[in-house]
Amino acid sequence: MPDNNSAERAMRSVAIGRKNYLFVESQTGGRAAAIACTLVETAKLKGIDPQTSLADTLARIPDYKINRVDDLLPWKTAQ
């Protein structure tokens, strides 16, 4: 019998964070939160540890050229 347990597990973090999203306070803050959540969830889907990836990315930002910023995405560095 098919189930959707994996889909429900993936959405759990959204449901848990729903109350916290009420305190974003601005459209810019909401956009930043959406970008952060997207990066974290995409890294998870690609089998990459989001915390390690974020730490690596933040460490490399100061020396990176702005026109190569897409190279900092976690799935680009894992290849």
Short mmCIF file of N, CA, C and O in Angstrom, two decimals:
data_model
loop_
_atom_site.label_atom_id
_atom_site.label_comp_id
_atom_site.label_asym_id
_atom_site.label_seq_id
_atom_site.Cartn_x
_atom_site.Cartn_y
_atom_site.Cartn_z
N MET A 1 0.85 -1.18 0.00
CA MET A 1 0.00 0.00 0.00
C MET A 1 0.90 1.25 0.00
O MET A 1 1.74 1.41 0.89
N PRO A 2 0.75 2.12 -0.96
CA PRO A 2 1.59 3.32 -1.03
C PRO A 2 1.24 4.30 0.09
O PRO A 2 0.10 4.36 0.56
N ASP A 3 2.24 5.05 0.50
CA ASP A 3 2.00 6.09 1.51
C ASP A 3 2.77 7.34 1.13
O ASP A 3 3.56 7.34 0.21
N ASN A 4 2.54 8.39 1.86
CA ASN A 4 3.23 9.65 1.60
C ASN A 4 4.03 10.11 2.82
O ASN A 4 4.20 11.30 3.05
N ASN A 5 4.54 9.15 3.59
CA ASN A 5 5.28 9.49 4.80
C ASN A 5 6.49 10.37 4.51
O ASN A 5 6.78 11.30 5.26
N SER A 6 7.21 10.09 3.42
CA SER A 6 8.39 10.90 3.13
C SER A 6 8.01 12.34 2.81
O SER A 6 8.69 13.29 3.22
N ALA A 7 6.89 12.53 2.11
CA ALA A 7 6.42 13.89 1.81
C ALA A 7 6.00 14.60 3.09
O ALA A 7 6.30 15.79 3.28
N GLU A 8 5.34 13.88 3.97
CA GLU A 8 4.92 14.49 5.24
C GLU A 8 6.12 14.85 6.11
O GLU A 8 6.14 15.90 6.75
N ARG A 9 7.13 14.00 6.13
CA ARG A 9 8.35 14.32 6.89
C ARG A 9 9.04 15.55 6.33
O ARG A 9 9.56 16.38 7.06
N ALA A 10 9.06 15.69 5.02
CA ALA A 10 9.70 16.84 4.39
C ALA A 10 8.98 18.13 4.74
O ALA A 10 9.61 19.18 4.86
N MET A 11 7.68 18.07 4.91
CA MET A 11 6.90 19.26 5.22
C MET A 11 6.84 19.59 6.71
O MET A 11 6.38 20.66 7.09
N ARG A 12 7.31 18.69 7.55
CA ARG A 12 7.23 18.89 9.00
C ARG A 12 7.93 20.18 9.43
O ARG A 12 7.42 20.93 10.25
N SER A 13 9.10 20.46 8.86
CA SER A 13 9.83 21.68 9.27
C SER A 13 9.05 22.94 8.91
O SER A 13 9.10 23.93 9.63
N VAL A 14 8.31 22.89 7.82
CA VAL A 14 7.48 24.04 7.44
C VAL A 14 6.37 24.23 8.46
O VAL A 14 6.10 25.35 8.91
N ALA A 15 5.72 23.13 8.84
CA ALA A 15 4.63 23.21 9.81
C ALA A 15 5.13 23.67 11.18
O ALA A 15 4.49 24.48 11.84
N ILE A 16 6.27 23.19 11.59
CA ILE A 16 6.83 23.58 12.89
C ILE A 16 7.22 25.05 12.90
O ILE A 16 7.02 25.76 13.87
N GLY A 17 7.78 25.51 11.79
CA GLY A 17 8.23 26.90 11.72
C GLY A 17 7.14 27.91 11.44
O GLY A 17 7.37 29.11 11.49
N ARG A 18 5.94 27.44 11.16
CA ARG A 18 4.86 28.35 10.75
C ARG A 18 4.64 29.50 11.74
O ARG A 18 4.49 30.64 11.34
N LYS A 19 4.65 29.22 13.03
CA LYS A 19 4.47 30.28 14.01
C LYS A 19 5.63 31.26 13.99
O LYS A 19 5.45 32.46 14.16
N ASN A 20 6.82 30.76 13.77
CA ASN A 20 7.99 31.64 13.73
C ASN A 20 7.94 32.58 12.53
O ASN A 20 8.46 33.69 12.59
N TYR A 21 7.34 32.13 11.44
CA TYR A 21 7.28 32.96 10.25
C TYR A 21 6.41 34.20 10.46
O TYR A 21 6.53 35.16 9.72
N LEU A 22 5.56 34.18 11.45
CA LEU A 22 4.73 35.35 11.73
C LEU A 22 5.57 36.53 12.21
O LEU A 22 5.14 37.67 12.15
N PHE A 23 6.78 36.26 12.67
CA PHE A 23 7.61 37.30 13.24
C PHE A 23 8.69 37.81 12.27
O PHE A 23 9.63 38.47 12.68
N VAL A 24 8.54 37.51 11.00
CA VAL A 24 9.52 37.97 10.00
C VAL A 24 9.50 39.49 9.92
O VAL A 24 10.54 40.11 9.75
N GLU A 25 8.34 40.12 10.04
CA GLU A 25 8.15 41.55 10.17
C GLU A 25 8.30 42.38 8.91
O GLU A 25 7.92 43.53 8.89
N SER A 26 8.92 41.89 7.87
CA SER A 26 9.04 42.70 6.65
C SER A 26 9.12 41.81 5.43
O SER A 26 9.45 40.62 5.53
N GLN A 27 8.87 42.39 4.29
CA GLN A 27 8.95 41.64 3.05
C GLN A 27 10.39 41.21 2.77
O GLN A 27 10.64 40.10 2.31
N THR A 28 11.33 42.07 3.09
CA THR A 28 12.74 41.74 2.89
C THR A 28 13.17 40.59 3.80
O THR A 28 13.88 39.68 3.37
N GLY A 29 12.72 40.62 5.04
CA GLY A 29 13.03 39.53 5.96
C GLY A 29 12.41 38.22 5.52
O GLY A 29 13.02 37.16 5.62
N GLY A 30 11.18 38.29 5.00
CA GLY A 30 10.52 37.10 4.49
C GLY A 30 11.24 36.53 3.29
O GLY A 30 11.39 35.31 3.16
N ARG A 31 11.73 37.40 2.42
CA ARG A 31 12.47 36.94 1.24
C ARG A 31 13.78 36.27 1.67
O ARG A 31 14.14 35.22 1.14
N ALA A 32 14.46 36.86 2.63
CA ALA A 32 15.71 36.28 3.12
C ALA A 32 15.46 34.92 3.77
O ALA A 32 16.22 33.97 3.56
N ALA A 33 14.38 34.81 4.54
CA ALA A 33 14.05 33.53 5.17
C ALA A 33 13.71 32.48 4.12
O ALA A 33 14.12 31.32 4.23
N ALA A 34 12.99 32.88 3.08
CA ALA A 34 12.64 31.95 2.01
C ALA A 34 13.89 31.46 1.27
O ALA A 34 14.01 30.27 0.96
N ILE A 35 14.82 32.34 1.02
CA ILE A 35 16.06 31.96 0.35
C ILE A 35 16.85 30.98 1.22
O ILE A 35 17.34 29.95 0.74
N ALA A 36 16.96 31.30 2.51
CA ALA A 36 17.70 30.43 3.42
C ALA A 36 17.06 29.04 3.50
O ALA A 36 17.75 28.02 3.42
N CYS A 37 15.74 28.99 3.63
CA CYS A 37 15.04 27.70 3.70
C CYS A 37 15.21 26.92 2.41
O CYS A 37 15.40 25.70 2.43
N THR A 38 15.16 27.60 1.28
CA THR A 38 15.33 26.93 -0.01
C THR A 38 16.72 26.33 -0.13
O THR A 38 16.88 25.18 -0.58
N LEU A 39 17.74 27.08 0.26
CA LEU A 39 19.10 26.55 0.19
C LEU A 39 19.30 25.35 1.09
O LEU A 39 19.90 24.35 0.71
N VAL A 40 18.77 25.43 2.31
CA VAL A 40 18.91 24.33 3.26
C VAL A 40 18.19 23.08 2.76
O VAL A 40 18.75 21.98 2.75
N GLU A 41 16.95 23.23 2.32
CA GLU A 41 16.17 22.07 1.87
C GLU A 41 16.73 21.48 0.58
O GLU A 41 16.74 20.26 0.41
N THR A 42 17.24 22.31 -0.32
CA THR A 42 17.84 21.80 -1.55
C THR A 42 19.10 21.02 -1.23
O THR A 42 19.35 19.95 -1.81
N ALA A 43 19.90 21.53 -0.31
CA ALA A 43 21.11 20.80 0.09
C ALA A 43 20.73 19.44 0.67
O ALA A 43 21.35 18.42 0.34
N LYS A 44 19.70 19.40 1.51
CA LYS A 44 19.26 18.12 2.09
C LYS A 44 18.83 17.15 1.00
O LYS A 44 19.17 15.97 1.03
N LEU A 45 18.06 17.64 0.02
CA LEU A 45 17.59 16.78 -1.07
C LEU A 45 18.75 16.24 -1.90
O LEU A 45 18.68 15.14 -2.44
N LYS A 46 19.83 17.01 -2.00
CA LYS A 46 21.00 16.58 -2.76
C LYS A 46 21.95 15.71 -1.93
O LYS A 46 22.99 15.30 -2.41
N GLY A 47 21.59 15.47 -0.66
CA GLY A 47 22.42 14.64 0.20
C GLY A 47 23.63 15.37 0.77
O GLY A 47 24.63 14.75 1.13
N ILE A 48 23.53 16.68 0.87
CA ILE A 48 24.63 17.51 1.38
C ILE A 48 24.25 18.00 2.76
O ILE A 48 23.11 18.44 2.98
N ASP A 49 25.19 17.97 3.71
CA ASP A 49 24.93 18.49 5.05
C ASP A 49 24.82 20.01 4.98
O ASP A 49 25.79 20.69 4.65
N PRO A 50 23.64 20.58 5.28
CA PRO A 50 23.45 22.03 5.15
C PRO A 50 24.37 22.86 6.05
O PRO A 50 24.86 23.91 5.63
N GLN A 51 24.62 22.39 7.25
CA GLN A 51 25.45 23.16 8.18
C GLN A 51 26.89 23.24 7.69
O GLN A 51 27.51 24.30 7.70
N THR A 52 27.43 22.13 7.25
CA THR A 52 28.79 22.11 6.73
C THR A 52 28.89 22.96 5.47
O THR A 52 29.84 23.72 5.30
N SER A 53 27.90 22.83 4.61
CA SER A 53 27.89 23.60 3.36
C SER A 53 27.82 25.10 3.63
O SER A 53 28.55 25.88 3.02
N LEU A 54 26.97 25.49 4.56
CA LEU A 54 26.84 26.92 4.90
C LEU A 54 28.13 27.46 5.50
O LEU A 54 28.58 28.55 5.14
N ALA A 55 28.75 26.70 6.39
CA ALA A 55 30.02 27.14 6.99
C ALA A 55 31.10 27.30 5.92
O ALA A 55 31.85 28.28 5.93
N ASP A 56 31.16 26.35 5.00
CA ASP A 56 32.14 26.43 3.90
C ASP A 56 31.87 27.65 3.02
O ASP A 56 32.79 28.39 2.67
N THR A 57 30.61 27.87 2.68
CA THR A 57 30.24 28.99 1.82
C THR A 57 30.58 30.32 2.49
O THR A 57 31.16 31.21 1.86
N LEU A 58 30.23 30.47 3.76
CA LEU A 58 30.51 31.73 4.47
C LEU A 58 32.01 31.99 4.58
O LEU A 58 32.45 33.13 4.54
N ALA A 59 32.78 30.92 4.69
CA ALA A 59 34.23 31.08 4.77
C ALA A 59 34.83 31.53 3.43
O ALA A 59 35.84 32.23 3.39
N ARG A 60 34.19 31.15 2.31
CA ARG A 60 34.72 31.48 0.99
C ARG A 60 34.22 32.80 0.43
O ARG A 60 34.80 33.34 -0.50
N ILE A 61 33.16 33.35 0.97
CA ILE A 61 32.55 34.57 0.42
C ILE A 61 33.52 35.76 0.32
O ILE A 61 33.54 36.42 -0.71
N PRO A 62 34.31 36.06 1.34
CA PRO A 62 35.14 37.28 1.25
C PRO A 62 36.09 37.32 0.04
O PRO A 62 36.39 38.40 -0.46
N ASP A 63 36.52 36.18 -0.44
CA ASP A 63 37.47 36.15 -1.55
C ASP A 63 36.82 35.87 -2.89
O ASP A 63 37.52 35.65 -3.88
N TYR A 64 35.49 35.86 -2.94
CA TYR A 64 34.80 35.48 -4.18
C TYR A 64 34.40 36.69 -5.00
O TYR A 64 34.01 37.72 -4.46
N LYS A 65 34.48 36.54 -6.31
CA LYS A 65 34.04 37.60 -7.21
C LYS A 65 32.53 37.52 -7.35
O LYS A 65 31.95 36.44 -7.43
N ILE A 66 31.87 38.67 -7.41
CA ILE A 66 30.42 38.73 -7.46
C ILE A 66 29.84 38.04 -8.70
O ILE A 66 28.76 37.47 -8.65
N ASN A 67 30.57 38.04 -9.79
CA ASN A 67 30.04 37.42 -11.00
C ASN A 67 30.15 35.89 -10.99
O ASN A 67 29.69 35.23 -11.91
N ARG A 68 30.72 35.32 -9.94
CA ARG A 68 30.82 33.86 -9.81
C ARG A 68 30.08 33.35 -8.58
O ARG A 68 30.32 32.24 -8.12
N VAL A 69 29.16 34.14 -8.06
CA VAL A 69 28.46 33.80 -6.82
C VAL A 69 27.66 32.50 -6.95
O VAL A 69 27.51 31.76 -5.97
N ASP A 70 27.17 32.15 -8.13
CA ASP A 70 26.44 30.89 -8.30
C ASP A 70 27.31 29.67 -7.99
O ASP A 70 26.79 28.62 -7.63
N ASP A 71 28.62 29.81 -8.13
CA ASP A 71 29.52 28.70 -7.82
C ASP A 71 29.52 28.35 -6.33
O ASP A 71 30.00 27.29 -5.93
N LEU A 72 29.00 29.24 -5.50
CA LEU A 72 28.95 29.00 -4.06
C LEU A 72 27.78 28.11 -3.64
O LEU A 72 27.72 27.67 -2.50
N LEU A 73 26.86 27.85 -4.55
CA LEU A 73 25.72 27.01 -4.21
C LEU A 73 26.19 25.62 -3.80
O LEU A 73 27.13 25.09 -4.41
N PRO A 74 25.57 25.03 -2.78
CA PRO A 74 26.08 23.75 -2.24
C PRO A 74 26.15 22.64 -3.26
O PRO A 74 27.05 21.82 -3.21
N TRP A 75 25.21 22.57 -4.18
CA TRP A 75 25.24 21.48 -5.15
C TRP A 75 26.27 21.71 -6.25
O TRP A 75 26.62 20.80 -6.94
N LYS A 76 26.78 22.92 -6.39
CA LYS A 76 27.85 23.18 -7.34
C LYS A 76 29.19 22.72 -6.77
O LYS A 76 30.04 22.23 -7.48
N THR A 77 29.39 22.89 -5.44
CA THR A 77 30.66 22.54 -4.82
C THR A 77 30.78 21.04 -4.57
O THR A 77 31.87 20.53 -4.39
N ALA A 78 29.66 20.31 -4.54
CA ALA A 78 29.69 18.89 -4.22
C ALA A 78 30.00 18.01 -5.43
O ALA A 78 30.20 16.84 -5.31
N GLN A 79 30.06 18.59 -6.59
CA GLN A 79 30.28 17.79 -7.81
C GLN A 79 31.71 17.37 -7.97
O GLN A 79 32.63 17.85 -7.53
#
